[in-house]
PDB file of C-alpha atoms in Angstrom:
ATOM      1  CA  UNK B   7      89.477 -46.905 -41.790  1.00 89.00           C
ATOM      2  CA  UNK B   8      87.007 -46.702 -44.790  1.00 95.00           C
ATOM      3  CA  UNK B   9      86.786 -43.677 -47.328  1.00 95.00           C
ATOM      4  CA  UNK B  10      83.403 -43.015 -48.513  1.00 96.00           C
ATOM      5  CA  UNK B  11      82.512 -41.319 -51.603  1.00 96.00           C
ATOM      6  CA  UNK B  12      78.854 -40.558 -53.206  1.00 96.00           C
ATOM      7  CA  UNK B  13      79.897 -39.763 -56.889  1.00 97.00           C
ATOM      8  CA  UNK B  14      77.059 -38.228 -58.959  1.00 97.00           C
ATOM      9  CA  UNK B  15      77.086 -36.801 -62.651  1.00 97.00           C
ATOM     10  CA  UNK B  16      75.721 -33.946 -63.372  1.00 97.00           C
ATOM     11  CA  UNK B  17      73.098 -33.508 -66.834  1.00 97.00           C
ATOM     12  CA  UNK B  18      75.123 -31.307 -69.295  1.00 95.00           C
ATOM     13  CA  UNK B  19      74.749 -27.586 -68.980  1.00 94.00           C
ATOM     14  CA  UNK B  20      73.798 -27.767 -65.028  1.00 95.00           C
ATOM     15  CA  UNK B  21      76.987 -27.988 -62.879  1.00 94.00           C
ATOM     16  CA  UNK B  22      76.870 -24.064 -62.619  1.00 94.00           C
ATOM     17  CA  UNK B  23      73.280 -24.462 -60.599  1.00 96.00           C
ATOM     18  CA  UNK B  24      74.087 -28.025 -59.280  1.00 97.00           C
ATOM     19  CA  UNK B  25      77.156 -27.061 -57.114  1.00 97.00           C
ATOM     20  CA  UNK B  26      75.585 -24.778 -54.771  1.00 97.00           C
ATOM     21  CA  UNK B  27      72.668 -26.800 -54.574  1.00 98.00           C
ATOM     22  CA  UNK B  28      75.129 -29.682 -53.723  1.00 98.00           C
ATOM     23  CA  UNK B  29      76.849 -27.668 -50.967  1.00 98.00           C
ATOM     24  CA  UNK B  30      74.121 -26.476 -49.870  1.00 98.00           C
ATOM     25  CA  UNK B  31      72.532 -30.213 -49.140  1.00 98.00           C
ATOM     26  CA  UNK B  32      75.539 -31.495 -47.417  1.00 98.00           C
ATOM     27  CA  UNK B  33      75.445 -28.727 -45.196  1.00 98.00           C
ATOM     28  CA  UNK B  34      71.988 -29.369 -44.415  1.00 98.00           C
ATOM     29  CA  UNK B  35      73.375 -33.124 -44.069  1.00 98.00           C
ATOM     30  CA  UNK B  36      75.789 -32.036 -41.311  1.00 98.00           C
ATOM     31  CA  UNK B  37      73.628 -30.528 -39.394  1.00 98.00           C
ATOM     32  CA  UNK B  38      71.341 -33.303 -39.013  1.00 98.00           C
ATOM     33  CA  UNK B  39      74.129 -36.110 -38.356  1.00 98.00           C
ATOM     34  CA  UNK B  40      77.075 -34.152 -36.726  1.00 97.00           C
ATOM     35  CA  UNK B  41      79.300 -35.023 -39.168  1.00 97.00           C
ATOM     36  CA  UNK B  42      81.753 -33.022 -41.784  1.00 96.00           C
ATOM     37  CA  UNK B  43      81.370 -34.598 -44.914  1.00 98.00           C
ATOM     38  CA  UNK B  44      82.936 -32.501 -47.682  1.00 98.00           C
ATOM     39  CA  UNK B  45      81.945 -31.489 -51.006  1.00 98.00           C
ATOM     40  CA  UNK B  46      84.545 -32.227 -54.337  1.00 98.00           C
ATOM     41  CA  UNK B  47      84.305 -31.463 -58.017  1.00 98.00           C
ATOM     42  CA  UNK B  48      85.950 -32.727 -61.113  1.00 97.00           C
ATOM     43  CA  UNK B  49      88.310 -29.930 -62.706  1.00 96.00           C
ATOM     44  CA  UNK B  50      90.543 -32.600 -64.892  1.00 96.00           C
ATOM     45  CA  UNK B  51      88.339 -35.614 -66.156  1.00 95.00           C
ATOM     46  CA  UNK B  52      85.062 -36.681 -66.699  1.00 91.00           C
ATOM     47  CA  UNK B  53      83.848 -33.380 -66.401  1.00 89.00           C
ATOM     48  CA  UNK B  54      80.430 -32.713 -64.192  1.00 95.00           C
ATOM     49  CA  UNK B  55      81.276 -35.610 -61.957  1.00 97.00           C
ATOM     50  CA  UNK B  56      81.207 -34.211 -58.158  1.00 98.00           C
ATOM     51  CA  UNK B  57      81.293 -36.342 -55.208  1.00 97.00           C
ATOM     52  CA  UNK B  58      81.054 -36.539 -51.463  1.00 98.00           C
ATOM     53  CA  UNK B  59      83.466 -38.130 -48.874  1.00 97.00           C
ATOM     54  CA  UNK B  60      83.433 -38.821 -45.628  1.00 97.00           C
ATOM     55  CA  UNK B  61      85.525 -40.954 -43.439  1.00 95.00           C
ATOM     56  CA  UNK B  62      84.405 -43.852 -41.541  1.00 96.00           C
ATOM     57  CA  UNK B  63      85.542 -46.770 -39.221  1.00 95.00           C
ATOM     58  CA  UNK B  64      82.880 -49.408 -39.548  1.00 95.00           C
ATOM     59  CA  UNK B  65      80.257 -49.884 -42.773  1.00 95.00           C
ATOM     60  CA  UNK B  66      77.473 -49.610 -39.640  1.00 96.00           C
ATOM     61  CA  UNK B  67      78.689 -46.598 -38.577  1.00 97.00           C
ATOM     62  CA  UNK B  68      77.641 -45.355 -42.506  1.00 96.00           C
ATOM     63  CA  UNK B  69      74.503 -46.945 -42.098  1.00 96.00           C
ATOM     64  CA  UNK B  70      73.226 -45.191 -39.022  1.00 97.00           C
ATOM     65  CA  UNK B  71      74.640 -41.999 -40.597  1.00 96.00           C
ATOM     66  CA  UNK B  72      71.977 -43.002 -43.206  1.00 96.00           C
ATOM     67  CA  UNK B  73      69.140 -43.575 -41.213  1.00 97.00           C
ATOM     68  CA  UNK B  74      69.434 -40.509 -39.246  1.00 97.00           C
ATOM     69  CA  UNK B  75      68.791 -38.547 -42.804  1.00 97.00           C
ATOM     70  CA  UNK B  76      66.296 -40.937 -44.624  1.00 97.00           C
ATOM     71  CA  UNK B  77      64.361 -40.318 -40.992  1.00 97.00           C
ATOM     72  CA  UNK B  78      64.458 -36.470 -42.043  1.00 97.00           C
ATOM     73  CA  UNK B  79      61.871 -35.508 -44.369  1.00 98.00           C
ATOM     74  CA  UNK B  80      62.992 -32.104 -45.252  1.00 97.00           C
ATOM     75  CA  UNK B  81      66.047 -33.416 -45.829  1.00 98.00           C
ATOM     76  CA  UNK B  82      64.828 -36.255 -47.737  1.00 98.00           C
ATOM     77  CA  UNK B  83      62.650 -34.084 -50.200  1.00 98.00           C
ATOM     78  CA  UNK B  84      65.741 -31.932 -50.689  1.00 97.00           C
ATOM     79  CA  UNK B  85      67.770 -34.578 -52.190  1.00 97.00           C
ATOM     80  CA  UNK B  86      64.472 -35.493 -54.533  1.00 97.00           C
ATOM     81  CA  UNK B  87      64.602 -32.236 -55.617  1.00 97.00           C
ATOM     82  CA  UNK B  88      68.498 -32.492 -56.363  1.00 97.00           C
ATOM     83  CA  UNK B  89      68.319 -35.719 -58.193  1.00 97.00           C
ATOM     84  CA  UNK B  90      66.581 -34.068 -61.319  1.00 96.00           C
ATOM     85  CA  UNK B  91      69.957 -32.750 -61.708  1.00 97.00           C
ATOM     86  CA  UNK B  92      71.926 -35.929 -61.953  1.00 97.00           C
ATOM     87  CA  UNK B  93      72.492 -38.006 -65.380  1.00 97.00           C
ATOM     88  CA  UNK B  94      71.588 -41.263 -63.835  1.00 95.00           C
ATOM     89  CA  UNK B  95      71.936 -43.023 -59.939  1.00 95.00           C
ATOM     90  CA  UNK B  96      74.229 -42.255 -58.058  1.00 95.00           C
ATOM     91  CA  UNK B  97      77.458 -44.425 -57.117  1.00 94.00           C
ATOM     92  CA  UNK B  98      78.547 -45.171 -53.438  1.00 94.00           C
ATOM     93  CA  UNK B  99      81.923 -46.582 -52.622  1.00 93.00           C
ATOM     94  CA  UNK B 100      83.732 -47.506 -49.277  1.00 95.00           C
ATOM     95  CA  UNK B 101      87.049 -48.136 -49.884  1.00 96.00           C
ATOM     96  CA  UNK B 102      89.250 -49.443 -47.633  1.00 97.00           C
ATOM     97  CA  UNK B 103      92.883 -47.512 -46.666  1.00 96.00           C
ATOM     98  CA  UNK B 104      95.245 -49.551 -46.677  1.00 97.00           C
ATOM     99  CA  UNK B 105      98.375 -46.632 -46.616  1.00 98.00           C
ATOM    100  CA  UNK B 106      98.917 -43.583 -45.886  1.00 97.00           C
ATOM    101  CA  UNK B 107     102.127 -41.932 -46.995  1.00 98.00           C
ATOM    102  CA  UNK B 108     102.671 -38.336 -45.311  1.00 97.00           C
ATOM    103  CA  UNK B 109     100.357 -37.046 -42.545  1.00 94.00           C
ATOM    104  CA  UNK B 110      96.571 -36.426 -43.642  1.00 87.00           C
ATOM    105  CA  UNK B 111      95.398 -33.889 -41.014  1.00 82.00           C
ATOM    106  CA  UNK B 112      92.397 -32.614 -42.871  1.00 88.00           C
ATOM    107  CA  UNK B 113      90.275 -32.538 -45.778  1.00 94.00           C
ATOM    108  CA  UNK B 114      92.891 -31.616 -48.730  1.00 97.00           C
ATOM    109  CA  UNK B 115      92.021 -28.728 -50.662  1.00 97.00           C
ATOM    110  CA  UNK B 116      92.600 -30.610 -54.123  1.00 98.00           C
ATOM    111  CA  UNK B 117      93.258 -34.597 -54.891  1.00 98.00           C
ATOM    112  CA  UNK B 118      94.642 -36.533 -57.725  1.00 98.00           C
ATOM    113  CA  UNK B 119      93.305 -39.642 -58.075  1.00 98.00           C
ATOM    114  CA  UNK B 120      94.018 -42.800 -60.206  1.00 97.00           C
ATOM    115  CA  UNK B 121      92.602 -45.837 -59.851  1.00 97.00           C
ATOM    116  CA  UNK B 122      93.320 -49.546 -61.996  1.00 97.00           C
ATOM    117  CA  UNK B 123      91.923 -53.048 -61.129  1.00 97.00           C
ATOM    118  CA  UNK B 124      94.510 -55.568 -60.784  1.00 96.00           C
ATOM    119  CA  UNK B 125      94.798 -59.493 -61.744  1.00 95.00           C
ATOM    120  CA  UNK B 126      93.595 -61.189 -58.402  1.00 95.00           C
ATOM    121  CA  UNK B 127      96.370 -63.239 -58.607  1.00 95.00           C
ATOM    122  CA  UNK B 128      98.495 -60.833 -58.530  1.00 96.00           C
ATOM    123  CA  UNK B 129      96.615 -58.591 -55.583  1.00 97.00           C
ATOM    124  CA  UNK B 130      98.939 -59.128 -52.786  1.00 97.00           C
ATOM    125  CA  UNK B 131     102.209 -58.106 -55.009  1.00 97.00           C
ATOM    126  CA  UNK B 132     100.408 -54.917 -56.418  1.00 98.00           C
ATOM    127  CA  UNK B 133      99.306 -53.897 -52.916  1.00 98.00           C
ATOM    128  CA  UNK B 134     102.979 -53.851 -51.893  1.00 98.00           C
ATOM    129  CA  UNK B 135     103.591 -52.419 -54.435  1.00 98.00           C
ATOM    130  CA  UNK B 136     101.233 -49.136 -54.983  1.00 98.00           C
ATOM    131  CA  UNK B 137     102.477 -49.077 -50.901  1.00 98.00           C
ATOM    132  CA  UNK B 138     106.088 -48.593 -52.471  1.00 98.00           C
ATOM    133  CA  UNK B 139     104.302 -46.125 -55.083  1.00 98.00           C
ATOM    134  CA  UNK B 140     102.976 -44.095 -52.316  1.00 98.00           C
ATOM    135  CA  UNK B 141     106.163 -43.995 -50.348  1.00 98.00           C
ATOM    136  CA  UNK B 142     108.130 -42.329 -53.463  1.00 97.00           C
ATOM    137  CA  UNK B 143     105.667 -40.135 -54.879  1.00 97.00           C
ATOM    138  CA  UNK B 144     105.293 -38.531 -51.151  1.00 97.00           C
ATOM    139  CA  UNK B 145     109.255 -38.392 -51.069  1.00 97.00           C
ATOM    140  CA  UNK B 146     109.288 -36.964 -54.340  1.00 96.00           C
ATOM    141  CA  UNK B 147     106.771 -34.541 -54.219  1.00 96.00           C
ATOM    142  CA  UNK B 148     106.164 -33.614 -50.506  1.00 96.00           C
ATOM    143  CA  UNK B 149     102.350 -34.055 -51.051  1.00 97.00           C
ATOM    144  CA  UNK B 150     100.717 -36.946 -48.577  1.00 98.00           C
ATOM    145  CA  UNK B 151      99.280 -40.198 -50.772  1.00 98.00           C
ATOM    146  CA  UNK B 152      97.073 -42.791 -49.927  1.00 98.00           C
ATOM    147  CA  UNK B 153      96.200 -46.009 -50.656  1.00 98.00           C
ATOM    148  CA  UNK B 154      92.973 -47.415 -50.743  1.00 98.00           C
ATOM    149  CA  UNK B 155      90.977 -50.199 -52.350  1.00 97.00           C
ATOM    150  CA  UNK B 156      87.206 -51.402 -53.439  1.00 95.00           C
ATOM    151  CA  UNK B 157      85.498 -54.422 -53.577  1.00 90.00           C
ATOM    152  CA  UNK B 158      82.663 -52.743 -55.128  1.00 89.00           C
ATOM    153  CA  UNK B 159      81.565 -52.421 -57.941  1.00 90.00           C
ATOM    154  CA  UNK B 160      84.966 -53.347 -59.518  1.00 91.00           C
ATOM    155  CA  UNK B 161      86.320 -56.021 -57.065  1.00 95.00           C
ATOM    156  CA  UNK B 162      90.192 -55.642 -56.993  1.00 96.00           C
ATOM    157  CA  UNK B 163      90.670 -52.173 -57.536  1.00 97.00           C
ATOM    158  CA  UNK B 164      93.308 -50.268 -55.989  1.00 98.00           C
ATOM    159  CA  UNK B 165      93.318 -46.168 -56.107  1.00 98.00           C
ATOM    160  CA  UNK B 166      96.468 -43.935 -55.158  1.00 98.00           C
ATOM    161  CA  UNK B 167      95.137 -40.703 -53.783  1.00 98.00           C
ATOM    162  CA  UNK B 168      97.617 -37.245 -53.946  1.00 98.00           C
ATOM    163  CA  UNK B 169      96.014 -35.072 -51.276  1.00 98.00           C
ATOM    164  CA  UNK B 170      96.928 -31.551 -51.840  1.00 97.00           C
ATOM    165  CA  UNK B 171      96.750 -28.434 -50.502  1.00 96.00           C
ATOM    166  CA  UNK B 172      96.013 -26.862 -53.944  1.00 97.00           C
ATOM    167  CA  UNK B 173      96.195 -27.066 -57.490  1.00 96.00           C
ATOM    168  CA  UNK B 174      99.131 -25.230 -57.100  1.00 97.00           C
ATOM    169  CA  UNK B 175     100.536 -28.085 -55.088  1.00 96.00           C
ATOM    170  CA  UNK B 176      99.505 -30.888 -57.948  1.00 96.00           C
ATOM    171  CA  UNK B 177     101.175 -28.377 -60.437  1.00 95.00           C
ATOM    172  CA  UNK B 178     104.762 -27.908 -58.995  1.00 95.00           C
ATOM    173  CA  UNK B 179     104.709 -31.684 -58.271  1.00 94.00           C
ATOM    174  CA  UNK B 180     103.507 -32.694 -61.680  1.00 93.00           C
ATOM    175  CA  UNK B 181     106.346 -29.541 -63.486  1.00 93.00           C
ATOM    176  CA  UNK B 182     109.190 -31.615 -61.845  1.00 89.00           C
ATOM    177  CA  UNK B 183     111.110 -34.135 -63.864  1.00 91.00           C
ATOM    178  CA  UNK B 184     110.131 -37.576 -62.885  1.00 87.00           C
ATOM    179  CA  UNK B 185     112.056 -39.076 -60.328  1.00 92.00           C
ATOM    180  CA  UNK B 186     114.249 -41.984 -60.906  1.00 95.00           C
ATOM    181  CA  UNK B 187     112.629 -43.912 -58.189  1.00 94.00           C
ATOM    182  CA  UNK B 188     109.329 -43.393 -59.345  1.00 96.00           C
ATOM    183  CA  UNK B 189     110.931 -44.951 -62.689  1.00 96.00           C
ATOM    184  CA  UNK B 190     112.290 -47.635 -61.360  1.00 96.00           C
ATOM    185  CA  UNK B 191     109.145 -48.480 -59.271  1.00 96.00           C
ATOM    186  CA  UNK B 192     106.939 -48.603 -63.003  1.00 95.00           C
ATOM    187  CA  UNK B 193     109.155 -51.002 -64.583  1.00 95.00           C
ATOM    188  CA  UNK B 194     108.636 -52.894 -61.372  1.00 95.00           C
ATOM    189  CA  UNK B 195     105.064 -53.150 -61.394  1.00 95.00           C
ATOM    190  CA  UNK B 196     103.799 -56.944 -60.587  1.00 95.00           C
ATOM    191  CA  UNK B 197     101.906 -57.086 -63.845  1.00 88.00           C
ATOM    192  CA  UNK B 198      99.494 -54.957 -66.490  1.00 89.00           C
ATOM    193  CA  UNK B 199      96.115 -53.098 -65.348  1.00 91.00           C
ATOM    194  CA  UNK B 200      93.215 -55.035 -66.695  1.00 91.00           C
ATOM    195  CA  UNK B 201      92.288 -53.361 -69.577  1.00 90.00           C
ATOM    196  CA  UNK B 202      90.624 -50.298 -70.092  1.00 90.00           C
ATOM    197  CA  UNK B 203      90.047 -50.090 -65.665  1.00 94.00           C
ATOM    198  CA  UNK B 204      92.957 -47.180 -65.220  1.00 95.00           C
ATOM    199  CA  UNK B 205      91.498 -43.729 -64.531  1.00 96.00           C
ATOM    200  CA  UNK B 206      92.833 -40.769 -63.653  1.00 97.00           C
ATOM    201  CA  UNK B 207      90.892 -37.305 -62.576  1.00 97.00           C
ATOM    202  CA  UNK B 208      92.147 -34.501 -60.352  1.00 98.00           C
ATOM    203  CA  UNK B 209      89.146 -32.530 -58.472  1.00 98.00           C
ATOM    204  CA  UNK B 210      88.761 -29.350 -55.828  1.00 98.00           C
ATOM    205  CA  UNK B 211      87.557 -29.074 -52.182  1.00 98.00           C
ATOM    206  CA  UNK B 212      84.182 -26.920 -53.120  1.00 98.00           C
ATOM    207  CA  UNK B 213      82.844 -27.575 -49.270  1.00 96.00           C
TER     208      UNK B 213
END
């Protein structure tokens, strides 16, 4: 199972109009290819980043998805018309999930995400790991993680993924005093982050 995001940044000053505009285009999206991508936005982070996500099972299946809309030219001038909005290309990323900790029914209402790149030599240990990681935040916090990693455009990444109902949710989880197991898992860690890869951002559900 793959996890497909378009991440865009907005130009300063025009998240306020490039939201609905945003929505509105995925909709539009839907229609044409039958499919529910969803909208997110960046609350906590690098503020006027919004993407979209989608699920998939095969890379092909994402590239018939694609041709159905670049064969649209409505939809096609649309998105031209969008793109004055955005402060450079767009990024695409299908990442790969490797674990899913909890039950992941539906698009979650908010996410917490944090991503590092890892040594290569160390990639099967920190895979088992953030697996681990997954398994005691969930335990700990009741909120469903996943697991997923990218080969592109930072090879060896791997992201852990909070999917949440709310903010509310990320809150109460976050208000709670660490758990000892959670603890015990960071000192275990196979090895460093590379330096300066670790992210962190939590974003909303706008669509």
């Amino acid at each position: 199972m793959f996890m497909f995001n378009r991440h865009i940044q907005v130009k300063p000053g025009q998240s306020a109009e490039a939201v609905p505009e945003l929505i509105d285009l995925i909709a539009r999206a839907n229609s044409i290819t039958g499919r529910q991508a969803t909208v997110y936005t960046v609350v906590l982070g690098s503020v006027g980043r919004m993407w979209v996500a989608d699920m998939f099972s095969t890379h092909g299946e994402l590239m018939a998805m694609n041709a159905q809309l670049i064969g649209d030219a409505d939809f096609m001038a649309a998105q031209r018309s969008f793109a004055e909005r955005l402060d450079g290309p767009a990024g695409d990323f299908m990442a790969r999930v490797t674990h899913v900790a909890g039950s992941l029914r539906e698009p979650p209402g908010a996410v917490a995400v944090t991503t590092w790149q890892v040594d290569p030599r160390q990639w099967a240990a920190s895979l088992a790991w953030s697996h681990q990681m997954a398994d005691a935040q969930h335990a700990a916090s009741g909120i469903t993680q996943t697991i997923f990693n990218l080969s592109e455009p930072i090879p060896f990444t791997l992201g852990l993924c909070a999917n949440a109902g709310s903010l509310d949710d990320i809150d109460a989880a976050r208000s709670a005093p660490p758990d000892a197991s959670i603890l015990q898992l960071l000192e275990s860690a196979p090895g460093a982050p590379t330096s300066g890869s670790m992210e962190g951002l939590v974003a909303i559900r706008v669509a």
